[in-house]
Structures are given as C-alpha cells and as structure tokens.
mmCIF file of C-alpha atoms in Angstrom:
data_model
loop_
_atom_site.group_PDB
_atom_site.id
_atom_site.type_symbol
_atom_site.label_atom_id
_atom_site.label_comp_id
_atom_site.label_asym_id
_atom_site.label_seq_id
_atom_site.Cartn_x
_atom_site.Cartn_y
_atom_site.Cartn_z
ATOM 1 C CA MET A 1 11.726 0.914 -18.054
ATOM 2 C CA HIS A 2 9.545 1.586 -21.077
ATOM 3 C CA PHE A 3 6.825 4.085 -21.933
ATOM 4 C CA VAL A 4 3.280 3.548 -23.188
ATOM 5 C CA GLU A 5 0.296 5.685 -24.112
ATOM 6 C CA VAL A 6 -2.947 4.515 -22.490
ATOM 7 C CA LYS A 7 -6.577 5.310 -23.258
ATOM 8 C CA GLY A 8 -7.769 5.846 -19.706
ATOM 9 C CA ILE A 9 -6.317 6.272 -16.229
ATOM 10 C CA LEU A 10 -9.170 6.126 -13.694
ATOM 11 C CA SER A 11 -11.004 2.902 -12.866
ATOM 12 C CA ALA A 12 -14.736 2.738 -12.217
ATOM 13 C CA HIS A 13 -13.982 3.316 -8.527
ATOM 14 C CA ASN A 14 -11.587 6.235 -9.170
ATOM 15 C CA GLY A 15 -8.384 4.300 -8.653
ATOM 16 C CA MET A 16 -5.312 4.778 -10.823
ATOM 17 C CA ASN A 17 -2.033 2.989 -11.397
ATOM 18 C CA LEU A 18 0.615 5.147 -13.031
ATOM 19 C CA TYR A 19 3.132 2.346 -13.434
ATOM 20 C CA ARG A 20 3.024 -1.409 -14.060
ATOM 21 C CA GLY A 21 5.625 -3.607 -12.414
ATOM 22 C CA CYS A 22 7.838 -2.835 -9.445
ATOM 23 C CA THR A 23 11.485 -2.628 -8.400
ATOM 24 C CA HIS A 24 10.992 -3.050 -4.636
ATOM 25 C CA GLY A 25 11.630 -6.794 -4.867
ATOM 26 C CA CYS A 26 9.260 -7.912 -2.086
ATOM 27 C CA ILE A 27 9.427 -11.698 -2.045
ATOM 28 C CA TYR A 28 5.659 -12.167 -1.564
ATOM 29 C CA CYS A 29 4.328 -9.691 -4.154
ATOM 30 C CA ASP A 30 0.900 -10.742 -5.471
ATOM 31 C CA SER A 31 1.217 -8.359 -8.418
ATOM 32 C CA ARG A 32 3.643 -10.840 -9.982
ATOM 33 C CA SER A 33 0.797 -13.329 -10.373
ATOM 34 C CA LYS A 34 0.201 -14.705 -13.849
ATOM 35 C CA CYS A 35 -3.446 -13.597 -13.790
ATOM 36 C CA TYR A 36 -2.354 -9.968 -14.269
ATOM 37 C CA GLN A 37 -0.995 -10.894 -17.695
ATOM 38 C CA PHE A 38 2.287 -9.019 -17.734
ATOM 39 C CA SER A 39 3.744 -8.982 -21.222
ATOM 40 C CA HIS A 40 7.105 -7.704 -19.980
ATOM 41 C CA ALA A 41 9.518 -8.476 -17.165
ATOM 42 C CA PHE A 42 8.090 -7.372 -13.815
ATOM 43 C CA GLU A 43 11.108 -5.170 -13.052
ATOM 44 C CA ASP A 44 10.903 -3.536 -16.513
ATOM 45 C CA ILE A 45 8.565 -0.781 -15.373
ATOM 46 C CA GLU A 46 5.801 0.232 -17.743
ATOM 47 C CA VAL A 47 5.295 3.989 -17.469
ATOM 48 C CA LYS A 48 1.927 5.425 -18.443
ATOM 49 C CA ARG A 49 3.388 8.538 -19.983
ATOM 50 C CA ASN A 50 0.110 10.343 -20.716
ATOM 51 C CA ALA A 51 -1.415 9.679 -17.264
ATOM 52 C CA PRO A 52 -1.355 13.335 -16.106
ATOM 53 C CA GLU A 53 -3.169 14.553 -19.212
ATOM 54 C CA LEU A 54 -5.786 11.811 -18.888
ATOM 55 C CA LEU A 55 -6.241 12.497 -15.174
ATOM 56 C CA GLU A 56 -6.765 16.215 -15.737
ATOM 57 C CA LYS A 57 -9.322 15.508 -18.437
ATOM 58 C CA ALA A 58 -11.155 13.063 -16.160
ATOM 59 C CA LEU A 59 -11.237 15.381 -13.142
ATOM 60 C CA ARG A 60 -12.312 18.348 -15.220
ATOM 61 C CA SER A 61 -15.345 16.424 -16.434
ATOM 62 C CA LYS A 62 -16.454 15.027 -13.074
ATOM 63 C CA ARG A 63 -19.608 16.611 -11.686
ATOM 64 C CA LYS A 64 -18.871 15.638 -8.083
ATOM 65 C CA LYS A 65 -15.657 15.676 -6.062
ATOM 66 C CA CYS A 66 -14.373 12.333 -4.790
ATOM 67 C CA MET A 67 -11.331 10.525 -3.458
ATOM 68 C CA ILE A 68 -8.726 9.385 -5.985
ATOM 69 C CA GLY A 69 -6.890 6.234 -4.965
ATOM 70 C CA THR A 70 -3.446 5.088 -6.066
ATOM 71 C CA GLY A 71 -0.968 2.421 -5.019
ATOM 72 C CA ALA A 72 -3.220 -0.645 -4.885
ATOM 73 C CA MET A 73 -1.460 -2.581 -7.663
ATOM 74 C CA CYS A 74 1.769 -0.656 -8.115
ATOM 75 C CA ASP A 75 3.716 1.487 -5.670
ATOM 76 C CA PRO A 76 3.625 5.143 -6.803
ATOM 77 C CA TYR A 77 6.999 5.822 -5.151
ATOM 78 C CA MET A 78 9.290 3.298 -6.815
ATOM 79 C CA HIS A 79 12.848 4.219 -7.737
ATOM 80 C CA CYS A 80 11.838 5.592 -11.152
ATOM 81 C CA GLU A 81 9.543 8.168 -9.525
ATOM 82 C CA GLU A 82 12.623 10.097 -8.410
ATOM 83 C CA GLN A 83 13.425 10.804 -12.042
ATOM 84 C CA LEU A 84 9.985 10.817 -13.693
ATOM 85 C CA GLN A 85 7.891 12.525 -10.972
ATOM 86 C CA LEU A 86 4.738 11.124 -12.547
ATOM 87 C CA THR A 87 3.084 10.677 -9.163
ATOM 88 C CA ARG A 88 3.888 14.248 -8.195
ATOM 89 C CA ARG A 89 2.466 15.629 -11.433
ATOM 90 C CA CYS A 90 -0.780 13.767 -10.819
ATOM 91 C CA LEU A 91 -0.930 14.959 -7.201
ATOM 92 C CA GLU A 92 -0.532 18.523 -8.422
ATOM 93 C CA ILE A 93 -3.572 18.037 -10.672
ATOM 94 C CA ILE A 94 -5.587 16.525 -7.817
ATOM 95 C CA GLU A 95 -4.640 19.476 -5.626
ATOM 96 C CA ARG A 96 -5.504 22.026 -8.331
ATOM 97 C CA TYR A 97 -8.974 20.560 -8.895
ATOM 98 C CA GLU A 98 -9.523 20.109 -5.143
ATOM 99 C CA PHE A 99 -10.149 16.366 -5.140
ATOM 100 C CA GLY A 100 -9.067 14.081 -2.322
ATOM 101 C CA VAL A 101 -6.423 11.368 -2.462
ATOM 102 C CA ALA A 102 -5.823 8.046 -0.712
ATOM 103 C CA ILE A 103 -2.269 7.036 -1.545
ATOM 104 C CA GLN A 104 -0.597 3.737 -0.630
ATOM 105 C CA THR A 105 3.146 3.030 -0.552
ATOM 106 C CA LYS A 106 5.988 1.208 1.190
ATOM 107 C CA SER A 107 8.458 4.003 0.502
ATOM 108 C CA ASN A 108 9.446 7.062 2.504
ATOM 109 C CA ARG A 109 10.008 8.812 -0.838
ATOM 110 C CA ILE A 110 6.453 10.006 -0.265
ATOM 111 C CA LEU A 111 7.897 12.581 2.160
ATOM 112 C CA ARG A 112 9.142 14.486 -0.892
ATOM 113 C CA ASP A 113 5.507 15.453 -1.508
ATOM 114 C CA LEU A 114 4.615 16.311 2.089
ATOM 115 C CA THR A 115 3.813 19.963 1.356
ATOM 116 C CA LEU A 116 1.659 19.022 -1.618
ATOM 117 C CA LEU A 117 -0.219 16.366 0.355
ATOM 118 C CA LYS A 118 -0.829 18.870 3.157
ATOM 119 C CA SER A 119 -2.361 21.261 0.634
ATOM 120 C CA ILE A 120 -4.640 18.515 -0.689
ATOM 121 C CA HIS A 121 -5.747 17.733 2.855
ATOM 122 C CA GLU A 122 -6.452 21.384 3.586
ATOM 123 C CA LYS A 123 -8.613 21.708 0.465
ATOM 124 C CA ALA A 124 -10.230 18.273 0.572
ATOM 125 C CA LYS A 125 -8.838 15.109 2.161
ATOM 126 C CA CYS A 126 -5.591 13.147 2.048
ATOM 127 C CA VAL A 127 -4.948 9.761 3.633
ATOM 128 C CA VAL A 128 -1.485 8.230 3.498
ATOM 129 C CA GLN A 129 -1.409 4.426 3.631
ATOM 130 C CA MET A 130 1.778 2.606 4.559
ATOM 131 C CA THR A 131 2.374 -1.157 4.402
ATOM 132 C CA LEU A 132 4.050 -2.651 7.481
ATOM 133 C CA THR A 133 4.743 -6.379 7.651
ATOM 134 C CA THR A 134 7.848 -6.959 9.725
ATOM 135 C CA HIS A 135 9.029 -5.216 12.866
ATOM 136 C CA ASP A 136 12.477 -6.787 12.775
ATOM 137 C CA GLU A 137 14.769 -4.678 10.579
ATOM 138 C CA ASP A 138 17.025 -7.533 9.444
ATOM 139 C CA LEU A 139 14.036 -9.652 8.422
ATOM 140 C CA CYS A 140 12.506 -6.663 6.651
ATOM 141 C CA ARG A 141 15.621 -6.363 4.478
ATOM 142 C CA ILE A 142 15.098 -9.970 3.374
ATOM 143 C CA LEU A 143 11.353 -9.782 2.727
ATOM 144 C CA GLU A 144 11.338 -6.284 1.184
ATOM 145 C CA PRO A 145 14.918 -5.828 -0.010
ATOM 146 C CA ASN A 146 14.809 -2.764 -2.279
ATOM 147 C CA VAL A 147 12.657 -0.389 -0.265
ATOM 148 C CA CYS A 148 13.106 1.474 3.006
ATOM 149 C CA THR A 149 12.804 -0.546 6.195
ATOM 150 C CA THR A 150 9.962 -0.598 8.689
ATOM 151 C CA ARG A 151 11.744 1.880 10.956
ATOM 152 C CA GLU A 152 11.939 4.441 8.167
ATOM 153 C CA ARG A 153 8.285 3.899 7.242
ATOM 154 C CA VAL A 154 7.277 4.403 10.867
ATOM 155 C CA GLU A 155 9.278 7.641 10.933
ATOM 156 C CA ALA A 156 7.299 8.747 7.863
ATOM 157 C CA LEU A 157 4.023 7.886 9.612
ATOM 158 C CA GLN A 158 5.088 10.067 12.535
ATOM 159 C CA ILE A 159 5.906 12.977 10.246
ATOM 160 C CA PHE A 160 2.520 12.774 8.526
ATOM 161 C CA HIS A 161 0.765 12.586 11.891
ATOM 162 C CA ASP A 162 2.702 15.622 13.124
ATOM 163 C CA ASN A 163 1.552 17.487 10.003
ATOM 164 C CA GLY A 164 -2.111 16.651 10.518
ATOM 165 C CA ILE A 165 -2.419 14.079 7.713
ATOM 166 C CA PRO A 166 -4.285 10.904 8.715
ATOM 167 C CA THR A 167 -2.654 7.535 8.113
ATOM 168 C CA VAL A 168 -3.797 3.963 7.600
ATOM 169 C CA VAL A 169 -1.501 0.938 7.867
ATOM 170 C CA TRP A 170 -1.797 -2.256 5.819
ATOM 171 C CA LEU A 171 -0.733 -5.126 8.082
ATOM 172 C CA SER A 172 -0.283 -7.611 5.280
ATOM 173 C CA PRO A 173 0.893 -10.165 4.413
ATOM 174 C CA ILE A 174 1.780 -12.244 7.446
ATOM 175 C CA LEU A 175 3.969 -15.092 6.235
ATOM 176 C CA PRO A 176 3.510 -18.470 7.956
ATOM 177 C CA PHE A 177 6.568 -19.615 9.951
ATOM 178 C CA ILE A 178 8.342 -16.291 9.238
ATOM 179 C CA ASN A 179 6.665 -13.194 10.686
ATOM 180 C CA ASP A 180 3.536 -14.738 12.269
ATOM 181 C CA THR A 181 4.681 -14.169 15.853
ATOM 182 C CA ARG A 182 3.211 -12.237 18.764
ATOM 183 C CA GLU A 183 6.435 -10.233 19.002
ATOM 184 C CA ASN A 184 6.146 -9.108 15.391
ATOM 185 C CA ILE A 185 2.467 -8.153 15.531
ATOM 186 C CA GLU A 186 2.835 -6.415 18.902
ATOM 187 C CA GLY A 187 5.865 -4.485 17.644
ATOM 188 C CA ILE A 188 3.990 -3.195 14.592
ATOM 189 C CA LEU A 189 0.884 -2.339 16.622
ATOM 190 C CA ASN A 190 2.964 -0.427 19.169
ATOM 191 C CA ASP A 191 4.452 1.620 16.326
ATOM 192 C CA CYS A 192 0.942 2.312 15.013
ATOM 193 C CA ILE A 193 -0.237 3.449 18.448
ATOM 194 C CA ARG A 194 2.785 5.672 18.973
ATOM 195 C CA THR A 195 2.402 7.386 15.595
ATOM 196 C CA GLY A 196 -1.347 7.972 15.892
ATOM 197 C CA VAL A 197 -2.445 5.730 13.025
ATOM 198 C CA HIS A 198 -6.169 6.144 12.308
ATOM 199 C CA GLY A 199 -6.840 2.632 10.998
ATOM 200 C CA ILE A 200 -5.200 -0.709 10.257
ATOM 201 C CA ILE A 201 -6.259 -2.986 7.400
ATOM 202 C CA CYS A 202 -5.645 -6.665 8.084
ATOM 203 C CA PHE A 203 -7.275 -9.452 6.076
ATOM 204 C CA GLY A 204 -6.200 -12.109 8.557
ATOM 205 C CA MET A 205 -2.943 -13.612 9.708
ATOM 206 C CA GLY A 206 -1.678 -15.300 6.575
ATOM 207 C CA MET A 207 -0.965 -14.733 2.910
ATOM 208 C CA THR A 208 -2.102 -15.674 -0.577
ATOM 209 C CA LEU A 209 -0.137 -17.357 -3.361
ATOM 210 C CA ARG A 210 -1.033 -17.646 -7.030
ATOM 211 C CA GLU A 211 0.738 -18.928 -10.103
ATOM 212 C CA GLY A 212 3.667 -16.659 -10.871
ATOM 213 C CA ASP A 213 3.803 -15.214 -7.379
ATOM 214 C CA ARG A 214 4.163 -18.706 -5.840
ATOM 215 C CA GLU A 215 7.241 -19.626 -7.869
ATOM 216 C CA TYR A 216 8.992 -16.349 -7.052
ATOM 217 C CA TYR A 217 8.193 -16.713 -3.351
ATOM 218 C CA TYR A 218 9.373 -20.308 -3.135
ATOM 219 C CA ALA A 219 12.642 -19.423 -4.884
ATOM 220 C CA ALA A 220 13.177 -16.723 -2.222
ATOM 221 C CA LEU A 221 12.468 -19.260 0.535
ATOM 222 C CA ASP A 222 15.171 -21.519 -0.902
ATOM 223 C CA ARG A 223 17.653 -18.636 -0.832
ATOM 224 C CA HIS A 224 16.884 -17.280 2.608
ATOM 225 C CA PHE A 225 15.065 -19.997 4.577
ATOM 226 C CA PRO A 226 16.435 -23.419 3.498
ATOM 227 C CA GLY A 227 13.926 -26.232 3.998
ATOM 228 C CA LEU A 228 10.924 -23.944 4.505
ATOM 229 C CA LYS A 229 9.573 -24.447 0.976
ATOM 230 C CA GLU A 230 9.126 -28.146 1.671
ATOM 231 C CA ARG A 231 7.247 -27.299 4.864
ATOM 232 C CA TYR A 232 4.903 -25.059 2.854
ATOM 233 C CA HIS A 233 4.358 -27.830 0.302
ATOM 234 C CA ARG A 234 3.441 -30.333 2.996
ATOM 235 C CA LYS A 235 1.034 -28.031 4.800
ATOM 236 C CA TYR A 236 -0.553 -25.979 2.014
ATOM 237 C CA GLY A 237 0.068 -27.746 -1.289
ATOM 238 C CA TYR A 238 -1.095 -25.357 -4.011
ATOM 239 C CA ALA A 239 -3.715 -23.552 -1.916
ATOM 240 C CA TYR A 240 -4.488 -19.906 -2.639
ATOM 241 C CA GLU A 241 -5.041 -18.891 1.000
ATOM 242 C CA LEU A 242 -2.305 -19.808 3.472
ATOM 243 C CA ALA A 243 -3.467 -19.102 7.003
ATOM 244 C CA SER A 244 -1.002 -19.045 9.880
ATOM 245 C CA ASP A 245 -1.364 -21.729 12.549
ATOM 246 C CA ARG A 246 -1.528 -18.808 14.988
ATOM 247 C CA SER A 247 -4.200 -16.941 13.041
ATOM 248 C CA ARG A 248 -6.916 -17.029 15.716
ATOM 249 C CA GLU A 249 -4.578 -16.054 18.556
ATOM 250 C CA LEU A 250 -2.977 -13.224 16.591
ATOM 251 C CA MET A 251 -6.271 -11.850 15.251
ATOM 252 C CA GLU A 252 -7.750 -11.774 18.747
ATOM 253 C CA MET A 253 -4.721 -9.840 19.974
ATOM 254 C CA PHE A 254 -4.849 -7.533 16.947
ATOM 255 C CA THR A 255 -8.538 -6.698 17.433
ATOM 256 C CA ARG A 256 -8.196 -6.189 21.178
ATOM 257 C CA ILE A 257 -5.211 -3.841 20.944
ATOM 258 C CA CYS A 258 -6.817 -1.796 18.149
ATOM 259 C CA LYS A 259 -10.068 -1.359 20.063
ATOM 260 C CA GLU A 260 -8.234 -0.441 23.268
ATOM 261 C CA ASN A 261 -6.438 2.328 21.373
ATOM 262 C CA ASN A 262 -9.364 3.584 19.242
ATOM 263 C CA ILE A 263 -7.804 2.418 15.982
ATOM 264 C CA ILE A 264 -10.385 1.298 13.435
ATOM 265 C CA CYS A 265 -9.643 -2.254 12.348
ATOM 266 C CA GLU A 266 -12.714 -3.554 10.539
ATOM 267 C CA VAL A 267 -11.730 -3.862 6.873
ATOM 268 C CA GLU A 268 -15.008 -2.446 5.545
ATOM 269 C CA GLU A 269 -14.864 0.497 7.939
ATOM 270 C CA CYS A 270 -11.297 1.272 6.855
ATOM 271 C CA PHE A 271 -12.235 1.157 3.167
ATOM 272 C CA GLN A 272 -15.256 3.348 3.804
ATOM 273 C CA TYR A 273 -13.004 5.893 5.505
ATOM 274 C CA LEU A 274 -10.590 5.864 2.555
ATOM 275 C CA GLN A 275 -13.378 6.360 0.018
ATOM 276 C CA GLU A 276 -15.451 8.991 1.814
ATOM 277 C CA PHE A 277 -15.058 12.502 0.473
ATOM 278 C CA PRO A 278 -15.779 14.978 3.300
ATOM 279 C CA GLU A 279 -19.192 16.607 2.850
ATOM 280 C CA ARG A 280 -18.101 19.792 4.591
ATOM 281 C CA TYR A 281 -16.046 20.790 1.558
ATOM 282 C CA GLU A 282 -18.959 20.242 -0.780
ATOM 283 C CA GLN A 283 -21.176 22.323 1.505
ATOM 284 C CA LEU A 284 -18.668 25.165 1.626
ATOM 285 C CA ARG A 285 -18.625 25.325 -2.168
ATOM 286 C CA LEU A 286 -22.367 25.918 -2.245
ATOM 287 C CA PHE A 287 -22.053 29.253 -0.476
#
C-alpha cells in the first residue's frame, strides 16, 4: 500500500475511484489489463490520500445535486478500507452535502456503513450494487478468493432491502465452461428475487479478456482447472469478447425470469436508474 496526492477526484460523469489496485484476487479481473497503465503491482494499493478534501471542494462548488458513483474500477471496500476508512469519510461528505450515491462492491464490509447509507437515502438517494457471479460457494472461493462469498453478499442484499435501500446486482462475468450453466444463473436469479433486487446488469453470458488480464486468468485456469486453458485457446484464440456457447439460451432465461418478477434488466435502463437524482428532493429545496 502506498499513498499519493491527486489533482482531482470526480470524473466528468461524477464517478470516483478512491483506490487503485485490488486485494480481492478475482481471477477474471479486467482492471488488471495493461491498458490501465499500472505503474505498480496490482496488489500494492494506491491510496488517494487527499480524496475527501477534493470531494468536498467539488461538491461545494456544484450548482446542482447529482448521484456520485464509486466502485466501477476499484472496490471501495477492500481490506485496507477497514484501517483507512477513506470510503466512509467520502460517504460522510456526500451525506452532509445531500448528494446521492451509487456504490458498487463485492464485499459485505459495506454493512459497516449501513446507517450512513440510510441517511443518504433519506436525504437524497442511495443505490447499493453488488456483483454476483457464482451461486456455488466452493466455486466462488476459487474465482473470488479474497472476498466474502456469494451467500454473504446475498445476506447483505437482504439487509439493505430490509432497511429500504434499493439494490442492483451485476451478473458479470460469466466464464465459459465454468459458471455458464442454467443451475448457476437460476440460483443467482432466485437470490435476487428473494432479496427484492431492483435491477440486474448483465452484458451477456460471457466475459472479456485483454492483455494483462488474460495472462493472469490463464495462470489461474492452470492452477484450478487443468486443461481448460488449452480449450480456451482453441475456441477463442486472443479474442477480446468470449461468449458462452449457451449465451442465447441463458440470456433468454435471464430476460424471462427478470420480466416475470418485475426486475429491470435492460442495461441502459439500469444505468439510467443509477444516474437519476430524484427530482422530488430538488423540488422540496425550492420551498
């Protein structure tokens, strides 16, 4: 872990990444890709030490309230967050200035901030996003070894639902020949239905691989699934998009089950929901 001072914290679309790198160890992580130009080891977390000060300055100067997003490139609840509490400090600023937040994680450490997230939702809007890839607990420990399992994430989704905070699930990635089964997708969807998930983001039944990410993934296949790397090579070569052979069947099932249970599943509709700041709060402030 090392610390840096940065010049800005919010992107043009009001997203922020407080850390760079990750310690969750997910074997498929796209953030490892060479195109992101890491100048340090991926597990050597870069901490943007002055992020809270920059965030407060940015929110203070904004003329209109909006949703602040975090977690797209780097999980805000990695192991170091327990000690540093950088995410919590930024959430406290968002709550104080009455902005909304759309926060994405794989970790049930987010439950530490339940009370704070409830306050944000009462003043504006909070959406908790949780990544679910693998219903089988043993397989989850292989694919996502250093983070809580699917069962624990689903328990967190239930707690947020019980506390009135809407949730969105990222059903991604689906790894060919590993978790691209009806049983896996049905198991995850049943958990989403049971916990009252508002929306599910799924870009298709498959995954992507780029330079840097590909090498790490294939090394993991050699460790855990002997012979599977060669099968990938024969079928996909060095393709970026790796669609499952069952993609059509699984997507049809996914769409049908979501629609039957009033879960939004169109990617654009989900993103629109995450980005929309509720007008009712703006209207209340006018009077």
